[in-house]
XYZ file of C-alpha atoms in Angstrom:
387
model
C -3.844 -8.380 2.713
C -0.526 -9.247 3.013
C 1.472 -10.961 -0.351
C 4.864 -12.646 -0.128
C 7.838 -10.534 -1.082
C 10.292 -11.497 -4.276
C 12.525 -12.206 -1.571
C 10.189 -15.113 0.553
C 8.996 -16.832 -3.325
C 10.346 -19.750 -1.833
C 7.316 -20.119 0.102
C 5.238 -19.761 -3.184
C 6.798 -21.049 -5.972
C 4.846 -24.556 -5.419
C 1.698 -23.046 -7.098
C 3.421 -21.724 -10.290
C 7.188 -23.212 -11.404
C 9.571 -25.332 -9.032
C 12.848 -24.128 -10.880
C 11.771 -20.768 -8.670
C 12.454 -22.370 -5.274
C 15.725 -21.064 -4.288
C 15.485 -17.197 -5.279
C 13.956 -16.212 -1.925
C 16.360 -18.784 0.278
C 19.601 -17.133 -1.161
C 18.524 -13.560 -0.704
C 17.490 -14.044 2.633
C 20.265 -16.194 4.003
C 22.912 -13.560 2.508
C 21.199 -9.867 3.733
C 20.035 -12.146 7.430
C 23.835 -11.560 9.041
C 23.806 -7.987 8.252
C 20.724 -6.958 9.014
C 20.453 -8.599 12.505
C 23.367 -6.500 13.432
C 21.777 -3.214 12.487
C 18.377 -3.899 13.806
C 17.294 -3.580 17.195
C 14.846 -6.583 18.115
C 11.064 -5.829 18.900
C 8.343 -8.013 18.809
C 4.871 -6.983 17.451
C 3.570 -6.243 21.137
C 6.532 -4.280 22.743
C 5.586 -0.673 22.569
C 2.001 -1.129 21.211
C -0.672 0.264 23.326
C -4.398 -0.985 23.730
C -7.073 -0.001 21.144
C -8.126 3.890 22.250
C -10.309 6.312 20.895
C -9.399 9.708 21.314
C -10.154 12.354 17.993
C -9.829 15.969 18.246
C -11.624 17.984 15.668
C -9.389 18.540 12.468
C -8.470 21.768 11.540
C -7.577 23.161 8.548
C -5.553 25.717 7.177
C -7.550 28.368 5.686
C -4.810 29.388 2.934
C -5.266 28.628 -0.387
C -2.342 28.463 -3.016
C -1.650 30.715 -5.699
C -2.328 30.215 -9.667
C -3.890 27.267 -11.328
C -3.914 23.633 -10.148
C -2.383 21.398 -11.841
C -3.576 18.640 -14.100
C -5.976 16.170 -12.147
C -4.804 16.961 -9.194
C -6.878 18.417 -6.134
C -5.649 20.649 -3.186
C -5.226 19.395 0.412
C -5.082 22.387 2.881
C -3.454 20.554 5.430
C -3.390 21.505 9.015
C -3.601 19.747 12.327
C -5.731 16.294 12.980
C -5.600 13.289 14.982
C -4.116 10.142 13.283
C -4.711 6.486 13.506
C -7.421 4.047 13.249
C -10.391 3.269 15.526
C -11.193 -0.021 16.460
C -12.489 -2.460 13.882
C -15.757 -4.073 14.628
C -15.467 -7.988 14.846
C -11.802 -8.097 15.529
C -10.492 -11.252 14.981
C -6.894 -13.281 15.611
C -6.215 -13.151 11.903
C -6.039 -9.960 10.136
C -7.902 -7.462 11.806
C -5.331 -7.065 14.495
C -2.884 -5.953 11.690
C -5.003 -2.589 12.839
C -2.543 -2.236 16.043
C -0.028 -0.642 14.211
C -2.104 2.474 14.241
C -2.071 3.126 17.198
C -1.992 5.575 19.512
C -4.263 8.168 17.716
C -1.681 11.051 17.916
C -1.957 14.625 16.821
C -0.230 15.335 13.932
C -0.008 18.671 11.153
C 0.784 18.743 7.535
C 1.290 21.570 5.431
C -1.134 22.234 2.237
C 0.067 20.327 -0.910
C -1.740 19.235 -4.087
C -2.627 15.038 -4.782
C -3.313 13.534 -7.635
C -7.262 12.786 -7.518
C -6.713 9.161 -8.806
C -3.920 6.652 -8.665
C -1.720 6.817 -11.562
C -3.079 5.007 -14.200
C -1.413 2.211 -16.894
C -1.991 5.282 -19.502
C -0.035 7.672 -17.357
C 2.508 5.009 -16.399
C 2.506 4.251 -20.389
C 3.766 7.517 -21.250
C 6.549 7.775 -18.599
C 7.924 4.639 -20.266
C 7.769 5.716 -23.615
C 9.457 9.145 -22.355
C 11.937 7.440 -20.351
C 12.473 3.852 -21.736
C 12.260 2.676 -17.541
C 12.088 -1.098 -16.987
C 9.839 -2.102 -13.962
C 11.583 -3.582 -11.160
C 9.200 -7.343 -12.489
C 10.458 -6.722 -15.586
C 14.327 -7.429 -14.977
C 15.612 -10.593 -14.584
C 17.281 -10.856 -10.978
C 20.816 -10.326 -10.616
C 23.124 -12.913 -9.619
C 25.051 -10.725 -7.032
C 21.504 -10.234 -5.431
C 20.699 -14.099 -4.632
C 24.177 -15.309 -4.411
C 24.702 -19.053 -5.047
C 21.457 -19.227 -6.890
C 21.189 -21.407 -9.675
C 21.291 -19.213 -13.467
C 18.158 -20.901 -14.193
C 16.004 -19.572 -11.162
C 16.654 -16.274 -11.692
C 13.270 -15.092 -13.757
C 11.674 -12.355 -14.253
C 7.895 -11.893 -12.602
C 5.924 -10.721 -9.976
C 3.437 -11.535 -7.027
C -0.434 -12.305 -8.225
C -3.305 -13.030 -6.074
C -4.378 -16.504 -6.873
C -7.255 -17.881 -5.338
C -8.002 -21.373 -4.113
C -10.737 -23.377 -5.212
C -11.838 -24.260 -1.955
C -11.684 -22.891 1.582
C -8.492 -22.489 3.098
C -7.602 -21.420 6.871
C -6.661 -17.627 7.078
C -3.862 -17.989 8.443
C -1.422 -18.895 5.806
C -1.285 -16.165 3.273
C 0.536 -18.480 1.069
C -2.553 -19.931 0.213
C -3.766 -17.239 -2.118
C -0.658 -15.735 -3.609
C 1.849 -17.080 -6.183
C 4.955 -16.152 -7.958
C 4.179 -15.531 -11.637
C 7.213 -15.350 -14.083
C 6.097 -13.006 -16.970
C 3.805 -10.794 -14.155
C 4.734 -7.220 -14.462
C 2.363 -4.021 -15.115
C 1.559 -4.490 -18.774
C 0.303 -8.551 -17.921
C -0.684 -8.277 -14.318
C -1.852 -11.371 -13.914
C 0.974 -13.034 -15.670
C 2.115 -13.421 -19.759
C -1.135 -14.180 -20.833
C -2.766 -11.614 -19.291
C -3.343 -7.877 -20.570
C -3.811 -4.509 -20.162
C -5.179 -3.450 -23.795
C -8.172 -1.506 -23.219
C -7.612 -0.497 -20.006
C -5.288 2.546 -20.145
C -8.064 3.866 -17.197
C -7.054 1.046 -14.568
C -4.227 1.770 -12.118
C -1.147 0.246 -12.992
C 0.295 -2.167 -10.522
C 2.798 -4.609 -10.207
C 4.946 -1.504 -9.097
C 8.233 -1.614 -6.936
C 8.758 1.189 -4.464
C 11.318 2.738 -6.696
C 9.322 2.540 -10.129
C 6.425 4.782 -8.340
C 9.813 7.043 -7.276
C 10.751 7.014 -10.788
C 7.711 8.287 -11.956
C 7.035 10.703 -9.102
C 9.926 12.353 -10.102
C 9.496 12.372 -13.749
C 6.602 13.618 -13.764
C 7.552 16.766 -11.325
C 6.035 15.081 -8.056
C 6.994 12.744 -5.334
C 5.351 10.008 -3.217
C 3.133 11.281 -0.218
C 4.176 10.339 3.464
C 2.288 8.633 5.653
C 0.367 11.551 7.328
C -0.114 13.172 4.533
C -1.955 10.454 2.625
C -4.067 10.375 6.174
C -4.687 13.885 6.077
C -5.789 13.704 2.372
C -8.007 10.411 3.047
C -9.705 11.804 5.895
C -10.881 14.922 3.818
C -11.495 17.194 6.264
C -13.809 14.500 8.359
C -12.893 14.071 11.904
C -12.029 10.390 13.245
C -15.034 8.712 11.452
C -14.008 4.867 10.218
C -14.209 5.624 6.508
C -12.956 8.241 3.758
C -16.495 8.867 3.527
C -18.775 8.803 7.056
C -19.564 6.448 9.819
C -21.352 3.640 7.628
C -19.491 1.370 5.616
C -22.756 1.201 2.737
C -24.648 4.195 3.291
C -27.856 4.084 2.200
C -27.211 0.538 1.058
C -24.797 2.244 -1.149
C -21.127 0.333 -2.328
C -18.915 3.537 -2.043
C -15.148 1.481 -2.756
C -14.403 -1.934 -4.331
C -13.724 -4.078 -1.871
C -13.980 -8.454 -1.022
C -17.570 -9.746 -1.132
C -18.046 -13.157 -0.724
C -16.210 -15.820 0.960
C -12.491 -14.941 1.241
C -10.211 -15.991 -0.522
C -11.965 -18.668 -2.724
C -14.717 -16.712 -4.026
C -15.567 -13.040 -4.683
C -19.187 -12.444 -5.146
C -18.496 -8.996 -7.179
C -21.719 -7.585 -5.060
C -20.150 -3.935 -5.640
C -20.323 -4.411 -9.198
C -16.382 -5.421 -9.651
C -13.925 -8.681 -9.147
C -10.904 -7.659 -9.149
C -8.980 -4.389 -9.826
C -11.289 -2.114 -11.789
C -10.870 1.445 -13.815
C -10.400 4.882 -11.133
C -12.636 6.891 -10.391
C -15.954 4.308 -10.096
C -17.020 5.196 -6.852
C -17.610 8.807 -5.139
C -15.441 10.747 -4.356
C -13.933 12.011 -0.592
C -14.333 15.778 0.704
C -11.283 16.503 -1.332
C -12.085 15.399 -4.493
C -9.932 12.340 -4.340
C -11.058 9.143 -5.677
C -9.943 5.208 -4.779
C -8.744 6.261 -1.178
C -10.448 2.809 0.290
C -10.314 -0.035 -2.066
C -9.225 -1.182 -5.736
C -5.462 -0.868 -5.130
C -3.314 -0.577 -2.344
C -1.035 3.057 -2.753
C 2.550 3.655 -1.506
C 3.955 6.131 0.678
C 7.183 7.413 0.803
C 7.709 6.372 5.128
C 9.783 3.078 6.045
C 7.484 1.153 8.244
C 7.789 0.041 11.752
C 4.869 -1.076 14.097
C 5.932 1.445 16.419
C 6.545 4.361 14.948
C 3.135 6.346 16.657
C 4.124 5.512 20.141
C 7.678 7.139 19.298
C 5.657 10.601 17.901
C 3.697 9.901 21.309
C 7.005 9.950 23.274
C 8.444 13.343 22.153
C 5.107 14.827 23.767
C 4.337 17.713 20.954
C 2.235 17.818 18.099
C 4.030 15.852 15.138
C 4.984 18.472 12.374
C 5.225 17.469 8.591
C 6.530 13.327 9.909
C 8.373 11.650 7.288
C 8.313 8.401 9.106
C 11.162 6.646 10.856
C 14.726 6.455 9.787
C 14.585 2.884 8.959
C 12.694 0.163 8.608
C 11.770 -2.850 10.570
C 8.753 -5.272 10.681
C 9.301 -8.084 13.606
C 7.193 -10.580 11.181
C 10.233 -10.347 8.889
C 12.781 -8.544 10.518
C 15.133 -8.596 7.382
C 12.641 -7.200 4.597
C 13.141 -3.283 3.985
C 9.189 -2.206 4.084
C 7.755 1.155 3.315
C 4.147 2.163 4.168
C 1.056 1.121 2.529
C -2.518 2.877 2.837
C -5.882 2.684 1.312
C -6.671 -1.254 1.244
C -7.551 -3.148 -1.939
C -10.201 -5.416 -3.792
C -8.974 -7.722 -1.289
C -10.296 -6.578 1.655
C -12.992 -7.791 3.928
C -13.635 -7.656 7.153
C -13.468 -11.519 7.238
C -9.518 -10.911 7.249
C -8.585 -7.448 7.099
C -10.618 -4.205 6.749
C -7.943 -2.287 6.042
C -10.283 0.459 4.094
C -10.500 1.772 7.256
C -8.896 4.925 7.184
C -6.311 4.919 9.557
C -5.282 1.645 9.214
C -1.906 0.501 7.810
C -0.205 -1.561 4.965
C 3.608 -2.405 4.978
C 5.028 -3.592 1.290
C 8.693 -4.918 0.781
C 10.305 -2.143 -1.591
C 11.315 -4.183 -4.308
C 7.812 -6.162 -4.564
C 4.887 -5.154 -6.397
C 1.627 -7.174 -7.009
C -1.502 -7.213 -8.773
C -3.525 -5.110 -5.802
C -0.613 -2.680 -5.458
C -0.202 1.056 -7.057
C 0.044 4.974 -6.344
C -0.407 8.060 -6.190
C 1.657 11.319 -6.307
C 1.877 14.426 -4.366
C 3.166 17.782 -5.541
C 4.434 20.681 -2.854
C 3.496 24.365 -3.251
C 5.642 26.543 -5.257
C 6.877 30.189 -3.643
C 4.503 32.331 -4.541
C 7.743 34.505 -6.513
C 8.100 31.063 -8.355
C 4.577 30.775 -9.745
């Protein structure tokens, strides 16, 4: 469910203030030079094999850690499994083949760590901010030496908001359902005259890769990587589609907040919800983590590029503890810095992307957040002569 990054407003700023236009054009044009030089080129196809499936049973480490969990958090055992996505049913030439970055399923272990059973939450956030006095990455206005030649009067302070149409739009133009909202940051997520009073139990969102960092590490923790989130989502199942079986409504039950409806124009709210709604609604995985389809997208500390499995692939062993590659690079916008994305959002359907399929990926520029986008933490083990 891919947004446009601070950096690509250009595109946007049509649907909320024209005196926004050039921000994206002068960041762009001044980082383009440098970046082609340190990127090798790739196109989405090079390196990216055919759908497959191909899961080996997960197995898990039998050790459990010392002393007391801590606070809302549950513990992963980690061990060896088989990650990436299986096919999608329906796949279509929109969004569902954003699924062929997952592949190939690979074998991968993780050591045990301990999660946080929800994504961190405005009240949690709230605290950090009174603690710290940290300003949110939407919440400062953009520097001059970061959009050079830029006008003083386009550089504003906001954030990226999904804003639907009124009427049906083709799927291929993303543009069509998200804006550039000066005022949008995580205490008015939808923009100035929105609010989060009363709902200290939502995730916060609107959150740049380095305020989840900040917070991580005030709070003691860090961001997961990729496979660990995986490893986490999967709890303890064995290549099944979702964090929770084979069927997406089991029983004819809703088990994640998700798109009903017709995408983008209208959401039906048949799970109950429209829009982002408080943790911890819907049940919970083996684990005892909550949200791990649906509601809000979730960061992970790995830089994304498409082919990054096929490169585990290559080096022919089982992948130990991988912390992603060493940079970067999307071919869809080769001069964007992206990390890794998992879990999906309200957003998603399988009319454009069913990316609550575990397995699946997300890729989010680091310095954009948006209304469907939030996080979790992870915490390692301590020695056992430290706890």
């Amino acid at each position: 469910m891919k947004p446009a990054t601070r950096q690509n407003r250009l595109k946007i700023v049509g649907c909320v203030v024209m005196l926004l236009a050039g921000l994206g054009f002068w960041k762009f044009a001044s980082r383009q030079a440098v970046q082609a030089t340190q990127l090798p080129q790739m196109t989405m196809a090079e390196n990216l094999p055919a759908a497959t499936s191909g899961f080996a049973p997960t197995v898990e480490n039998k050790n459990t850690p010392a002393g007391s969990a801590p606070a809302a958090m549950a513990w992963i055992p980690g061990g060896e499994f088989s990650m990436g996505a299986q096919d999608p049913p329906g796949m279509d030439k929109v969004g569902m083949q954003a699924t062929l970055d997952s592949r190939p399923i690979h074998r991968v272990y993780v050591d045990g760590f301990w999660m946080d059973k929800t994504d961190v939450t405005n009240g949690e956030f709230a605290k950090f901010v009174k603690a710290t006095g940290y300003i949110t990455v939407a919440e400062r206005k953009p520097r001059a030496e970061d959009f050079p030649g830029a006008p003083p009067e386009n550089l504003v302070a906001g954030s990226v908001v999904f804003s639907p149409p009124d009427h049906e739009v083709p799927l291929n133009d993303h543009y069509q359902w998200w804006a550039y909202v000066p005022g949008a940051n995580w205490r008015h997520p939808l923009g100035p005259a929105s609010s989060i009073q009363g709902k200290a139990d939502y995730p916060v969102v609107q959150i740049a890769y380095q305020d989840a960092a900040a917070y991580a590490k005030w709070a003691g923790k860090r961001l997961p990587t990729e496979a660990e989130w995986e490893f986490a989502a999967r709890g303890g199942l064995t290549g099944q589609p979702f964090v929770w079986g084979d069927e997406f409504r089991p029983k004819g039950q809703w088990m994640a907040n998700t798109f009903q409806g017709h995408f983008p124009d209208k959401d039906t709210g048949e799970d109950h919800y429209v829009g982002v709604t408080a943790v911890g609604r819907f049940p919970a995985n083996g684990y005892g983590l909550y949200d791990m389809a649906g509601n809000v997208w979730q960061w992970t500390s790995d830089w994304y590029r498409p082919n990054y499995y096929q490169q585990l692939v290559n080096a022919g062993s089982v992948a130990r503890n991988p912390k992603g590659p060493a940079s970067p690079y999307d071919p869809s916008e080769p001069n964007e810095r992206k990390k890794t994305q998992r879990g999906g959002s309200f957003l998603c359907t399988d009319q454009y992307c069913s990316r609550y399929m575990v397995g699946t990926r997300g890729k989010g520029e680091v310095s954009t957040g948006t209304n469907h986008l939030g996080f979790r933490c992870a915490k390692d083990v301590l020695p056992a002569a430290a706890q």
